Coordinates of N, CA and C in Angstrom, one line a residue:
M1 N 0.9 -1.2 0.0 CA 0.0 0.0 0.0 C 0.9 1.2 0.1
E2 N 0.5 2.2 -0.7 CA 1.1 3.5 -0.8 C 1.2 4.3 0.5
Q3 N 2.2 5.0 0.7 CA 2.3 5.7 2.0 C 1.2 6.7 2.3
E4 N 0.8 7.4 1.1 CA -0.4 8.3 1.3 C -1.6 7.5 1.8
K5 N -2.0 6.4 1.2 CA -3.0 5.6 1.6 C -2.9 5.1 3.0
R6 N -1.8 4.5 3.4 CA -1.6 4.1 4.8 C -1.8 5.3 5.7
E7 N -1.3 6.4 5.5 CA -1.5 7.5 6.5 C -2.9 7.8 6.5
W8 N -3.6 8.2 5.5 CA -5.2 8.4 5.5 C -5.8 7.3 6.2
L9 N -5.7 6.2 6.0 CA -6.4 5.1 6.7 C -6.2 5.0 8.1
S10 N -4.9 5.2 8.5 CA -4.4 5.1 9.9 C -5.0 6.4 10.6
D11 N -5.2 7.5 10.1 CA -5.7 8.7 10.7 C -7.3 8.6 10.8
I12 N -7.9 7.9 9.8 CA -9.4 7.8 10.0 C -9.7 6.8 11.0
L13 N -8.9 5.7 11.0 CA -9.2 4.6 12.1 C -8.9 5.2 13.5
T14 N -7.9 6.0 13.7 CA -7.7 6.5 15.0 C -8.7 7.6 15.4
K15 N -9.2 8.5 14.5 CA -10.1 9.5 14.7 C -11.5 9.0 14.9
L16 N -12.0 8.2 14.0 CA -13.3 7.6 14.2 C -13.6 6.4 15.1
Y17 N -12.6 5.6 15.2 CA -12.9 4.5 15.9 C -12.1 4.3 17.3
D18 N -11.2 5.4 17.4 CA -10.2 5.4 18.7 C -9.7 4.1 18.8
V19 N -8.9 3.7 17.9 CA -8.1 2.3 18.0 C -6.6 2.6 17.9
Q20 N -5.9 1.8 18.4 CA -4.5 1.7 18.2 C -4.2 1.3 16.8
S21 N -3.5 2.2 16.0 CA -2.9 1.9 14.6 C -1.4 2.2 14.6
E22 N -0.9 1.4 13.8 CA 0.6 1.4 13.6 C 0.7 1.3 12.0
K23 N 1.5 2.0 11.5 CA 1.9 2.0 10.0 C 3.4 1.3 10.0
N24 N 3.6 0.5 9.1 CA 5.0 0.0 8.7 C 5.2 0.4 7.2
D25 N 6.1 -0.1 6.6 CA 6.5 0.2 5.2 C 5.5 -0.2 4.2
E26 N 4.6 -1.3 4.5 CA 3.6 -1.7 3.5 C 2.2 -2.0 4.1
D27 N 2.0 -2.1 5.3 CA 0.6 -2.4 5.8 C 0.2 -1.5 7.0
V28 N -1.0 -1.6 7.4 CA -1.5 -0.9 8.6 C -1.8 -2.0 9.6
Y29 N -1.4 -1.9 10.8 CA -1.8 -2.8 11.9 C -2.7 -2.0 12.9
V30 N -3.9 -2.8 13.1 CA -4.8 -2.1 14.1 C -5.1 -3.1 15.2
I31 N -5.2 -2.6 16.5 CA -5.5 -3.5 17.6 C -6.8 -3.0 18.2
V32 N -7.8 -3.9 18.3 CA -9.1 -3.4 18.9 C -9.4 -4.4 20.1
N33 N -10.0 -3.7 21.2 CA -10.2 -4.5 22.3 C -11.8 -4.6 22.6
E34 N -12.5 -4.1 21.8 CA -14.0 -4.2 22.0 C -14.7 -4.9 20.8
F35 N -15.6 -5.9 21.1 CA -16.3 -6.5 20.0 C -17.1 -5.5 19.1
S36 N -17.7 -4.6 19.6 CA -18.4 -3.8 18.8 C -17.7 -2.9 17.7
K37 N -16.5 -2.6 18.3 CA -15.5 -1.9 17.3 C -15.0 -2.8 16.2
F38 N -14.8 -4.2 16.7 CA -14.3 -5.2 15.8 C -15.3 -5.3 14.7
V39 N -16.6 -5.4 14.9 CA -17.7 -5.6 13.9 C -17.8 -4.3 13.0
S40 N -17.5 -3.1 13.7 CA -17.6 -1.8 12.8 C -16.4 -2.0 11.8
L41 N -15.2 -2.2 12.2 CA -13.9 -2.2 11.5 C -14.3 -3.2 10.4
V42 N -14.7 -4.6 10.7 CA -15.1 -5.3 9.5 C -16.0 -4.9 8.4
N43 N -16.9 -4.2 8.9 CA -18.0 -3.6 8.0 C -17.2 -2.4 7.2
L44 N -16.5 -1.6 7.9 CA -15.7 -0.6 7.1 C -14.7 -1.2 6.0
M45 N -14.0 -2.2 6.5 CA -13.2 -2.9 5.6 C -13.8 -3.3 4.3
G46 N -15.0 -3.9 4.6 CA -15.8 -4.4 3.5 C -16.4 -3.3 2.6
S47 N -16.6 -2.2 3.1 CA -17.1 -1.1 2.4 C -16.0 -0.3 1.6
I48 N -14.8 -0.4 1.9 CA -13.8 0.2 1.1 C -13.1 -0.8 0.3
G49 N -13.5 -2.1 0.3 CA -12.8 -2.9 -0.5 C -11.4 -3.4 0.0
A50 N -11.3 -3.5 1.2 CA -10.0 -3.7 1.8 C -9.7 -5.2 1.8
H51 N -8.2 -5.3 1.5 CA -7.5 -6.5 1.7 C -6.9 -6.6 3.0
F52 N -7.5 -7.5 3.8 CA -7.1 -7.6 5.2 C -7.2 -8.9 5.9
Q53 N -6.5 -9.0 6.9 CA -6.4 -10.3 7.9 C -6.8 -9.9 9.2
F54 N -7.4 -10.8 10.0 CA -7.5 -10.6 11.4 C -7.4 -11.8 12.2
S55 N -7.1 -11.7 13.4 CA -6.9 -12.8 14.3 C -7.5 -12.3 15.8
I56 N -8.0 -13.2 16.3 CA -8.6 -13.0 17.7 C -7.5 -13.5 18.6
V57 N -7.1 -12.6 19.5 CA -6.0 -12.9 20.5 C -6.6 -13.3 21.9
T58 N -6.4 -14.6 22.4 CA -7.1 -15.0 23.6 C -5.9 -15.1 24.7
D59 N -6.4 -15.1 26.0 CA -5.6 -15.5 27.1 C -5.4 -16.9 27.2
E60 N -4.8 -17.3 28.3 CA -4.5 -18.8 28.5 C -5.8 -19.6 28.9
N61 N -6.9 -18.9 29.3 CA -8.1 -19.4 29.5 C -9.1 -19.4 28.4
G62 N -8.7 -19.0 27.2 CA -9.6 -18.9 26.1 C -10.5 -17.8 25.9
K63 N -10.3 -16.8 26.8 CA -11.1 -15.5 26.8 C -10.5 -14.4 25.9
T64 N -11.3 -13.8 25.0 CA -10.8 -13.0 24.0 C -10.2 -11.7 24.7
D65 N -8.9 -11.4 24.2 CA -8.3 -10.2 24.8 C -8.4 -9.0 23.7
D66 N -8.0 -9.3 22.5 CA -7.9 -8.3 21.6 C -8.2 -8.8 20.2
Y67 N -8.4 -8.1 19.4 CA -8.6 -8.4 17.8 C -7.5 -7.6 17.1
H68 N -6.8 -8.4 16.3 CA -5.8 -7.6 15.6 C -5.9 -7.8 14.0
F69 N -5.9 -6.7 13.4 CA -6.0 -6.5 12.0 C -4.7 -6.2 11.3
V70 N -4.6 -6.7 10.0 CA -3.5 -6.3 9.2 C -4.3 -6.0 8.0
I71 N -4.1 -4.6 7.7 CA -4.6 -4.2 6.4 C -3.6 -4.0 5.4
E72 N -3.8 -4.7 4.3 CA -2.7 -4.7 3.3 C -3.0 -3.7 2.2
D73 N -4.2 -3.4 1.9 CA -4.5 -2.5 0.9 C -6.0 -2.1 0.9
Y74 N -6.6 -1.2 0.1 CA -7.9 -0.9 0.0 C -8.3 -0.4 -1.4
D75 N -9.4 -0.5 -2.1 CA -9.7 0.0 -3.2 C -10.1 1.5 -3.3
S76 N -11.0 1.8 -2.4 CA -11.2 3.2 -2.4 C -11.8 3.7 -0.9
L77 N -11.6 4.9 -0.7 CA -12.1 5.3 0.8 C -13.4 6.0 0.4
L78 N -14.3 6.0 1.4 CA -15.7 6.5 1.2 C -15.7 7.7 0.5

């Protein structure tokens, strides 16, 4: 993903969804700790044609701690 697209997406995610967002050279990483934000982000990713992966991080008892997204690219922003 181009740098401008990474920065734009990271800013929107931070401002609108109040999530932790990190940019590296190619992708945007997002960490969400609430299920409602997780669902909202999945909907947003679908609406912008994002190419992304997510994983659910659990503790040793199987309780969900966080949801981690790796956003590789997107087709268009709203």
